[in-house]
Amino acid sequence: MPENLIVPRHIGIIMDGNGRWAKNRGLPRTAGHIQGAKTFKKCVGYCRDMGVECVTFYAFSTENWKRPKAEVDAIMKLFSQYLDDAMKMTEENAKFVFLGDPEPLSDELKKKIRIVTDASAENKGIVCCIAINYGGRDDIVHAVRSIMNDNISADEVDEALISERLYTKNLPEVDLIIRPSGEQRLSNFLIWQAAYAEYVFMDVLWPDFSKSDLEEAVAEYSRRNRRFGGI
Ligand code: IPE
Ligand code: IPE
Ligand code: MG
């Protein structure tokens, strides 16, 4: 890895381009999701080796339910395998956190999420967050509801309080958001949290995303001048 690299504490990754990867090969979209799940597993290792404290993967958005049922079902089945991989990674000290509303997920998936979360809660290695049925707007709605349910008065509501009620509570600020696939948008990912993140958009499709792509994104991040509104 080149010198004078600034390693972000928290990287967010929008795992996009699975469908196009499959289409380019004349394969069904599901084949792209299967390959994407393998990339996810490898990428946790790349981030850990680089010294990243926390990495958040956008796996399924609140909008992705609009897809054909067969594709959604295939993705949900794959999550079950993601979670089996996650369970193995808990033995390597990774801590898993799930972001999003688990309610519409199957009982089996909800149970696996609980098991992986509990099994890794005390782990001190890389924090790996998986955003499933996550939407940035839904995150804020969920936070506002929890504040109102606690009868907190309006003048006590500030940015810190809202941050504490989001799914990302206790996580470091997201420093860098990487989106492969060539699209240049957030698609409802961490919209509150990314207020001062740096964005790196890359043309590579997620299943092809490699260690050198991650290094390239971090090198680009290192060249940015983060002013946070100052000078
Ligand atoms: C991302 O890949 C995976 C999910 C959103 C679940 P896509 O399935 O969006 O791939 P493209 O964008 O169609 O290539
Ligand atoms: C964003 O990708 C969601 C995930 C990667 C989970 P999409 O493929 O759903 O985003 P759009 O539809 O191109 O904005
Ligand atoms: Mg997409």
Tab-separated table of N, CA, C and O in Angstrom, residues 113-212:
chain	number	residue	atom	x	y	z
A	113	ILE	N	-30.073	-13.035	12.245
A	113	ILE	CA	-29.548	-11.689	12.528
A	113	ILE	C	-29.321	-11.539	14.037
A	113	ILE	O	-28.281	-11.046	14.483
A	114	ARG	N	-30.298	-12.013	14.805
A	114	ARG	CA	-30.167	-11.929	16.281
A	114	ARG	C	-28.981	-12.750	16.768
A	114	ARG	O	-28.194	-12.290	17.598
A	115	ILE	N	-28.838	-13.949	16.212
A	115	ILE	CA	-27.758	-14.842	16.664
A	115	ILE	C	-26.389	-14.227	16.347
A	115	ILE	O	-25.508	-14.173	17.207
A	116	VAL	N	-26.221	-13.744	15.108
A	116	VAL	CA	-24.924	-13.168	14.708
A	116	VAL	C	-24.628	-11.905	15.526
A	116	VAL	O	-23.497	-11.681	15.964
A	117	THR	N	-25.660	-11.093	15.745
A	117	THR	CA	-25.468	-9.859	16.530
A	117	THR	C	-25.024	-10.224	17.948
A	117	THR	O	-24.033	-9.680	18.457
A	118	ASP	N	-25.738	-11.132	18.574
A	118	ASP	CA	-25.434	-11.492	19.968
A	118	ASP	C	-24.071	-12.171	20.083
A	118	ASP	O	-23.306	-11.875	20.990
A	119	ALA	N	-23.772	-13.069	19.118
A	119	ALA	CA	-22.512	-13.826	19.196
A	119	ALA	C	-21.296	-12.921	19.058
A	119	ALA	O	-20.207	-13.262	19.515
A	120	SER	N	-21.474	-11.760	18.403
A	120	SER	CA	-20.304	-10.918	18.135
A	120	SER	C	-20.324	-9.611	18.925
A	120	SER	O	-19.437	-8.774	18.755
A	121	ALA	N	-21.323	-9.456	19.790
A	121	ALA	CA	-21.513	-8.167	20.481
A	121	ALA	C	-20.278	-7.692	21.247
A	121	ALA	O	-20.010	-6.497	21.319
A	122	GLU	N	-19.524	-8.622	21.799
A	122	GLU	CA	-18.360	-8.222	22.608
A	122	GLU	C	-17.066	-8.245	21.799
A	122	GLU	O	-15.990	-8.013	22.352
A	123	ASN	N	-17.155	-8.597	20.508
A	123	ASN	CA	-15.933	-8.669	19.700
A	123	ASN	C	-15.307	-7.293	19.528
A	123	ASN	O	-16.005	-6.283	19.448
A	124	LYS	N	-13.971	-7.297	19.466
A	124	LYS	CA	-13.266	-6.014	19.422
A	124	LYS	C	-12.587	-5.754	18.079
A	124	LYS	O	-11.840	-4.802	17.922
A	125	GLY	N	-12.806	-6.643	17.101
A	125	GLY	CA	-12.194	-6.457	15.776
A	125	GLY	C	-13.010	-5.489	14.933
A	125	GLY	O	-13.767	-4.664	15.463
A	126	ILE	N	-12.873	-5.619	13.618
A	126	ILE	CA	-13.584	-4.707	12.711
A	126	ILE	C	-15.103	-4.773	12.948
A	126	ILE	O	-15.652	-5.848	13.213
A	127	VAL	N	-15.743	-3.612	12.884
A	127	VAL	CA	-17.208	-3.574	12.991
A	127	VAL	C	-17.747	-3.633	11.570
A	127	VAL	O	-17.423	-2.790	10.729
A	128	CYS	N	-18.530	-4.655	11.288
A	128	CYS	CA	-19.075	-4.856	9.957
A	128	CYS	C	-20.592	-4.662	10.029
A	128	CYS	O	-21.295	-5.444	10.662
A	129	CYS	N	-21.064	-3.600	9.406
A	129	CYS	CA	-22.509	-3.315	9.452
A	129	CYS	C	-23.122	-3.739	8.125
A	129	CYS	O	-22.558	-3.469	7.067
A	130	ILE	N	-24.260	-4.378	8.210
A	130	ILE	CA	-24.962	-4.794	6.998
A	130	ILE	C	-26.330	-4.109	6.999
A	130	ILE	O	-27.112	-4.278	7.947
A	131	ALA	N	-26.561	-3.321	5.960
A	131	ALA	CA	-27.822	-2.588	5.856
A	131	ALA	C	-28.794	-3.398	5.008
A	131	ALA	O	-28.613	-3.543	3.804
A	132	ILE	N	-29.793	-3.956	5.674
A	132	ILE	CA	-30.810	-4.785	4.996
A	132	ILE	C	-32.178	-4.174	5.286
A	132	ILE	O	-32.506	-3.921	6.445
A	133	ASN	N	-32.966	-4.006	4.247
A	133	ASN	CA	-34.213	-3.231	4.354
A	133	ASN	C	-33.891	-1.909	5.051
A	133	ASN	O	-34.558	-1.497	5.989
A	134	TYR	N	-32.841	-1.275	4.567
A	134	TYR	CA	-32.413	0.006	5.105
A	134	TYR	C	-32.795	1.112	4.125
A	134	TYR	O	-32.644	0.968	2.907
A	135	GLY	N	-33.278	2.204	4.679
A	135	GLY	CA	-33.501	3.421	3.908
A	135	GLY	C	-33.111	4.585	4.797
A	135	GLY	O	-33.433	4.589	5.992
A	136	GLY	N	-32.413	5.546	4.238
A	136	GLY	CA	-32.007	6.704	5.031
A	136	GLY	C	-33.213	7.470	5.571
A	136	GLY	O	-33.229	7.925	6.714
A	137	ARG	N	-34.242	7.577	4.741
A	137	ARG	CA	-35.440	8.297	5.186
A	137	ARG	C	-36.157	7.501	6.272
A	137	ARG	O	-36.624	8.059	7.262
A	138	ASP	N	-36.218	6.196	6.077
A	138	ASP	CA	-36.849	5.337	7.085
A	138	ASP	C	-36.072	5.414	8.401
A	138	ASP	O	-36.668	5.391	9.486
A	139	ASP	N	-34.746	5.509	8.309
A	139	ASP	CA	-33.897	5.629	9.497
A	139	ASP	C	-34.323	6.859	10.308
A	139	ASP	O	-34.498	6.800	11.540
A	140	ILE	N	-34.555	7.968	9.601
A	140	ILE	CA	-34.933	9.215	10.277
A	140	ILE	C	-36.357	9.099	10.855
A	140	ILE	O	-36.601	9.501	11.997
A	141	VAL	N	-37.265	8.508	10.104
A	141	VAL	CA	-38.645	8.317	10.604
A	141	VAL	C	-38.613	7.472	11.884
A	141	VAL	O	-39.251	7.813	12.902
A	142	HIS	N	-37.826	6.421	11.859
A	142	HIS	CA	-37.684	5.514	12.994
A	142	HIS	C	-37.128	6.279	14.205
A	142	HIS	O	-37.598	6.116	15.339
A	143	ALA	N	-36.156	7.155	13.974
A	143	ALA	CA	-35.557	7.949	15.053
A	143	ALA	C	-36.583	8.923	15.634
A	143	ALA	O	-36.723	9.039	16.860
A	144	VAL	N	-37.335	9.575	14.763
A	144	VAL	CA	-38.331	10.559	15.221
A	144	VAL	C	-39.408	9.850	16.048
A	144	VAL	O	-39.813	10.326	17.119
A	145	ARG	N	-39.835	8.687	15.574
A	145	ARG	CA	-40.855	7.926	16.327
A	145	ARG	C	-40.337	7.583	17.713
A	145	ARG	O	-41.074	7.682	18.697
A	146	SER	N	-39.075	7.164	17.802
A	146	SER	CA	-38.560	6.746	19.104
A	146	SER	C	-38.454	7.950	20.051
A	146	SER	O	-38.717	7.832	21.240
A	147	ILE	N	-38.123	9.110	19.512
A	147	ILE	CA	-38.070	10.332	20.329
A	147	ILE	C	-39.480	10.678	20.833
A	147	ILE	O	-39.682	10.974	22.016
A	148	MET	N	-40.451	10.587	19.943
A	148	MET	CA	-41.826	10.942	20.325
A	148	MET	C	-42.400	9.940	21.319
A	148	MET	O	-43.104	10.324	22.255
A	149	ASN	N	-42.058	8.662	21.134
A	149	ASN	CA	-42.544	7.643	22.069
A	149	ASN	C	-42.002	7.868	23.474
A	149	ASN	O	-42.624	7.456	24.454
A	150	ASP	N	-40.837	8.505	23.570
A	150	ASP	CA	-40.256	8.804	24.885
A	150	ASP	C	-40.721	10.154	25.430
A	150	ASP	O	-40.176	10.638	26.435
A	151	ASN	N	-41.692	10.764	24.767
A	151	ASN	CA	-42.240	12.068	25.196
A	151	ASN	C	-41.161	13.114	25.455
A	151	ASN	O	-41.233	13.855	26.445
A	152	ILE	N	-40.174	13.150	24.601
A	152	ILE	CA	-39.102	14.143	24.741
A	152	ILE	C	-39.619	15.471	24.185
A	152	ILE	O	-40.244	15.510	23.116
A	153	SER	N	-39.383	16.562	24.933
A	153	SER	CA	-39.954	17.835	24.492
A	153	SER	C	-39.127	18.423	23.343
A	153	SER	O	-37.926	18.171	23.218
A	154	ALA	N	-39.808	19.239	22.541
A	154	ALA	CA	-39.203	19.770	21.302
A	154	ALA	C	-37.879	20.474	21.563
A	154	ALA	O	-36.937	20.326	20.781
A	155	ASP	N	-37.787	21.218	22.661
A	155	ASP	CA	-36.540	21.975	22.876
A	155	ASP	C	-35.368	21.104	23.313
A	155	ASP	O	-34.238	21.556	23.369
A	156	GLU	N	-35.635	19.830	23.584
A	156	GLU	CA	-34.530	18.912	23.902
A	156	GLU	C	-34.005	18.204	22.653
A	156	GLU	O	-33.008	17.482	22.718
A	157	VAL	N	-34.695	18.393	21.542
A	157	VAL	CA	-34.281	17.698	20.313
A	157	VAL	C	-33.153	18.463	19.639
A	157	VAL	O	-33.298	19.641	19.319
A	158	ASP	N	-32.018	17.807	19.506
A	158	ASP	CA	-30.908	18.414	18.766
A	158	ASP	C	-30.260	17.343	17.876
A	158	ASP	O	-30.699	16.194	17.855
A	159	GLU	N	-29.207	17.716	17.167
A	159	GLU	CA	-28.581	16.780	16.223
A	159	GLU	C	-28.032	15.548	16.939
A	159	GLU	O	-28.132	14.425	16.434
A	160	ALA	N	-27.448	15.780	18.123
A	160	ALA	CA	-26.861	14.648	18.861
A	160	ALA	C	-27.953	13.651	19.233
A	160	ALA	O	-27.760	12.435	19.114
A	161	LEU	N	-29.106	14.150	19.661
A	161	LEU	CA	-30.194	13.252	20.066
A	161	LEU	C	-30.694	12.431	18.866
A	161	LEU	O	-30.883	11.215	18.970
A	162	ILE	N	-30.854	13.102	17.735
A	162	ILE	CA	-31.314	12.368	16.540
A	162	ILE	C	-30.282	11.302	16.168
A	162	ILE	O	-30.630	10.141	15.917
A	163	SER	N	-28.990	11.675	16.195
A	163	SER	CA	-27.929	10.698	15.850
A	163	SER	C	-27.983	9.472	16.756
A	163	SER	O	-27.778	8.341	16.298
A	164	GLU	N	-28.273	9.725	18.036
A	164	GLU	CA	-28.346	8.607	19.002
A	164	GLU	C	-29.516	7.675	18.746
A	164	GLU	O	-29.542	6.555	19.241
A	165	ARG	N	-30.523	8.159	18.026
A	165	ARG	CA	-31.718	7.330	17.778
A	165	ARG	C	-31.683	6.660	16.409
A	165	ARG	O	-32.612	5.946	16.050
A	166	LEU	N	-30.639	6.926	15.628
A	166	LEU	CA	-30.549	6.294	14.311
A	166	LEU	C	-30.004	4.870	14.454
A	166	LEU	O	-29.403	4.526	15.476
A	167	TYR	N	-30.187	4.077	13.397
A	167	TYR	CA	-29.662	2.703	13.420
A	167	TYR	C	-28.151	2.693	13.633
A	167	TYR	O	-27.586	1.699	14.088
A	168	THR	N	-27.477	3.775	13.256
A	168	THR	CA	-26.009	3.844	13.330
A	168	THR	C	-25.490	4.351	14.675
A	168	THR	O	-24.307	4.669	14.779
A	169	LYS	N	-26.372	4.436	15.667
A	169	LYS	CA	-25.925	4.947	16.978
A	169	LYS	C	-24.657	4.195	17.430
A	169	LYS	O	-24.501	3.001	17.154
A	170	ASN	N	-23.764	4.912	18.082
A	170	ASN	CA	-22.495	4.335	18.584
A	170	ASN	C	-21.449	4.022	17.510
A	170	ASN	O	-20.365	3.550	17.841
A	171	LEU	N	-21.764	4.244	16.255
A	171	LEU	CA	-20.762	3.987	15.207
A	171	LEU	C	-20.024	5.296	14.922
A	171	LEU	O	-20.586	6.376	15.074
A	172	PRO	N	-18.759	5.197	14.468
A	172	PRO	CA	-18.072	6.438	14.097
A	172	PRO	C	-18.740	7.075	12.870
A	172	PRO	O	-19.413	6.383	12.101
A	173	GLU	N	-18.559	8.373	12.683
A	173	GLU	CA	-19.089	9.076	11.510
A	173	GLU	C	-18.583	8.389	10.244
A	173	GLU	O	-17.421	7.974	10.197
A	174	VAL	N	-19.425	8.298	9.233
A	174	VAL	CA	-18.955	7.693	7.983
A	174	VAL	C	-18.066	8.718	7.260
A	174	VAL	O	-18.430	9.873	7.076
A	175	ASP	N	-16.834	8.273	6.927
A	175	ASP	CA	-15.848	9.172	6.319
A	175	ASP	C	-15.872	9.097	4.796
A	175	ASP	O	-15.671	10.092	4.117
A	176	LEU	N	-16.068	7.891	4.295
A	176	LEU	CA	-15.933	7.660	2.860
A	176	LEU	C	-17.065	6.754	2.394
A	176	LEU	O	-17.322	5.716	3.012
A	177	ILE	N	-17.730	7.161	1.323
A	177	ILE	CA	-18.746	6.298	0.702
A	177	ILE	C	-18.259	5.906	-0.684
A	177	ILE	O	-17.909	6.767	-1.498
A	178	ILE	N	-18.201	4.616	-0.920
A	178	ILE	CA	-17.758	4.104	-2.217
A	178	ILE	C	-18.966	3.521	-2.933
A	178	ILE	O	-19.702	2.712	-2.360
A	179	ARG	N	-19.179	3.960	-4.173
A	179	ARG	CA	-20.230	3.326	-4.981
A	179	ARG	C	-19.645	2.826	-6.294
A	179	ARG	O	-19.296	3.617	-7.167
A	180	PRO	N	-19.529	1.518	-6.420
A	180	PRO	CA	-19.153	0.974	-7.720
A	180	PRO	C	-20.359	1.011	-8.654
A	180	PRO	O	-21.431	1.463	-8.254
A	181	SER	N	-20.198	0.569	-9.878
A	181	SER	CA	-21.254	0.383	-10.885
A	181	SER	C	-21.465	1.595	-11.786
A	181	SER	O	-22.244	1.526	-12.730
A	182	GLY	N	-20.804	2.709	-11.499
A	182	GLY	CA	-20.922	3.870	-12.372
A	182	GLY	C	-22.052	4.828	-12.012
A	182	GLY	O	-22.085	5.951	-12.499
A	183	GLU	N	-22.997	4.394	-11.161
A	183	GLU	CA	-24.077	5.309	-10.764
A	183	GLU	C	-23.520	6.328	-9.776
A	183	GLU	O	-22.683	5.992	-8.946
A	184	GLN	N	-24.011	7.552	-9.878
A	184	GLN	CA	-23.510	8.591	-8.983
A	184	GLN	C	-24.659	9.147	-8.153
A	184	GLN	O	-25.168	10.232	-8.397
A	185	ARG	N	-25.128	8.320	-7.243
A	185	ARG	CA	-26.196	8.753	-6.325
A	185	ARG	C	-26.114	7.914	-5.059
A	185	ARG	O	-25.474	6.861	-5.022
A	186	LEU	N	-26.835	8.395	-4.026
A	186	LEU	CA	-26.824	7.693	-2.731
A	186	LEU	C	-27.887	6.604	-2.656
A	186	LEU	O	-27.774	5.693	-1.828
A	187	SER	N	-28.951	6.730	-3.442
A	187	SER	CA	-30.061	5.767	-3.400
A	187	SER	C	-30.523	5.498	-1.963
A	187	SER	O	-30.719	4.347	-1.566
A	188	ASN	N	-30.663	6.593	-1.198
A	188	ASN	CA	-31.258	6.501	0.154
A	188	ASN	C	-30.355	5.795	1.182
A	188	ASN	O	-30.838	5.238	2.153
A	189	PHE	N	-29.055	5.824	0.946
A	189	PHE	CA	-28.088	5.204	1.875
A	189	PHE	C	-27.579	6.274	2.842
A	189	PHE	O	-27.087	7.314	2.417
A	190	LEU	N	-27.667	6.061	4.109
A	190	LEU	CA	-27.059	6.911	5.146
A	190	LEU	C	-27.166	8.410	4.856
A	190	LEU	O	-26.169	9.138	4.972
A	191	ILE	N	-28.366	8.863	4.513
A	191	ILE	CA	-28.461	10.254	4.048
A	191	ILE	C	-28.156	11.269	5.153
A	191	ILE	O	-27.586	12.304	4.885
A	192	TRP	N	-28.513	10.970	6.390
A	192	TRP	CA	-28.188	11.867	7.511
A	192	TRP	C	-26.681	11.776	7.814
A	192	TRP	O	-25.993	12.782	7.943
A	193	GLN	N	-26.202	10.548	7.924
A	193	GLN	CA	-24.836	10.268	8.367
A	193	GLN	C	-23.781	10.737	7.375
A	193	GLN	O	-22.643	10.995	7.756
A	194	ALA	N	-24.145	10.818	6.100
A	194	ALA	CA	-23.147	11.119	5.063
A	194	ALA	C	-23.025	12.613	4.776
A	194	ALA	O	-22.444	13.009	3.773
A	195	ALA	N	-23.553	13.440	5.695
A	195	ALA	CA	-23.567	14.888	5.450
A	195	ALA	C	-22.179	15.418	5.112
A	195	ALA	O	-22.031	16.324	4.289
A	196	TYR	N	-21.138	14.864	5.752
A	196	TYR	CA	-19.772	15.319	5.483
A	196	TYR	C	-18.847	14.200	5.015
A	196	TYR	O	-17.628	14.318	5.113
A	197	ALA	N	-19.447	13.146	4.495
A	197	ALA	CA	-18.608	12.054	3.958
A	197	ALA	C	-17.985	12.493	2.635
A	197	ALA	O	-18.485	13.404	1.961
A	198	GLU	N	-16.909	11.833	2.264
A	198	GLU	CA	-16.346	11.971	0.919
A	198	GLU	C	-16.943	10.854	0.074
A	198	GLU	O	-17.161	9.750	0.563
A	199	TYR	N	-17.175	11.145	-1.208
A	199	TYR	CA	-17.778	10.162	-2.107
A	199	TYR	C	-16.789	9.756	-3.183
A	199	TYR	O	-16.144	10.612	-3.770
A	200	VAL	N	-16.689	8.464	-3.407
A	200	VAL	CA	-15.881	7.981	-4.527
A	200	VAL	C	-16.757	7.045	-5.364
A	200	VAL	O	-17.258	6.033	-4.872
A	201	PHE	N	-17.002	7.471	-6.604
A	201	PHE	CA	-17.808	6.662	-7.528
A	201	PHE	C	-16.857	5.947	-8.494
A	201	PHE	O	-15.931	6.575	-9.016
A	202	MET	N	-17.087	4.668	-8.680
A	202	MET	CA	-16.162	3.895	-9.520
A	202	MET	C	-16.926	3.128	-10.582
A	202	MET	O	-18.069	2.716	-10.359
A	203	ASP	N	-16.295	2.916	-11.718
A	203	ASP	CA	-16.986	2.241	-12.820
A	203	ASP	C	-17.046	0.721	-12.684
A	203	ASP	O	-17.837	0.080	-13.350
A	204	VAL	N	-16.220	0.158	-11.829
A	204	VAL	CA	-16.200	-1.300	-11.659
A	204	VAL	C	-17.576	-1.789	-11.143
A	204	VAL	O	-18.251	-1.086	-10.398
A	205	LEU	N	-17.995	-2.976	-11.579
A	205	LEU	CA	-19.239	-3.555	-11.061
A	205	LEU	C	-18.913	-4.312	-9.769
A	205	LEU	O	-17.836	-4.913	-9.655
A	206	TRP	N	-19.844	-4.295	-8.807
A	206	TRP	CA	-19.538	-4.829	-7.477
A	206	TRP	C	-18.894	-6.238	-7.477
A	206	TRP	O	-17.908	-6.478	-6.795
A	207	PRO	N	-19.399	-7.199	-8.275
A	207	PRO	CA	-18.788	-8.541	-8.200
A	207	PRO	C	-17.304	-8.538	-8.580
A	207	PRO	O	-16.561	-9.420	-8.163
A	208	ASP	N	-16.864	-7.529	-9.358
A	208	ASP	CA	-15.452	-7.450	-9.768
A	208	ASP	C	-14.625	-6.576	-8.824
A	208	ASP	O	-13.427	-6.392	-9.043
A	209	PHE	N	-15.234	-6.000	-7.810
A	209	PHE	CA	-14.541	-5.051	-6.930
A	209	PHE	C	-13.397	-5.771	-6.203
A	209	PHE	O	-13.603	-6.793	-5.552
A	210	SER	N	-12.185	-5.228	-6.338
A	210	SER	CA	-10.999	-5.923	-5.842
A	210	SER	C	-10.307	-5.114	-4.745
A	210	SER	O	-10.679	-3.962	-4.468
A	211	LYS	N	-9.292	-5.724	-4.197
A	211	LYS	CA	-8.500	-5.051	-3.172
A	211	LYS	C	-7.877	-3.774	-3.736
A	211	LYS	O	-7.837	-2.744	-3.067
A	212	SER	N	-7.438	-3.833	-4.981
A	212	SER	CA	-6.816	-2.628	-5.549
A	212	SER	C	-7.861	-1.537	-5.783
A	212	SER	O	-7.550	-0.349	-5.709
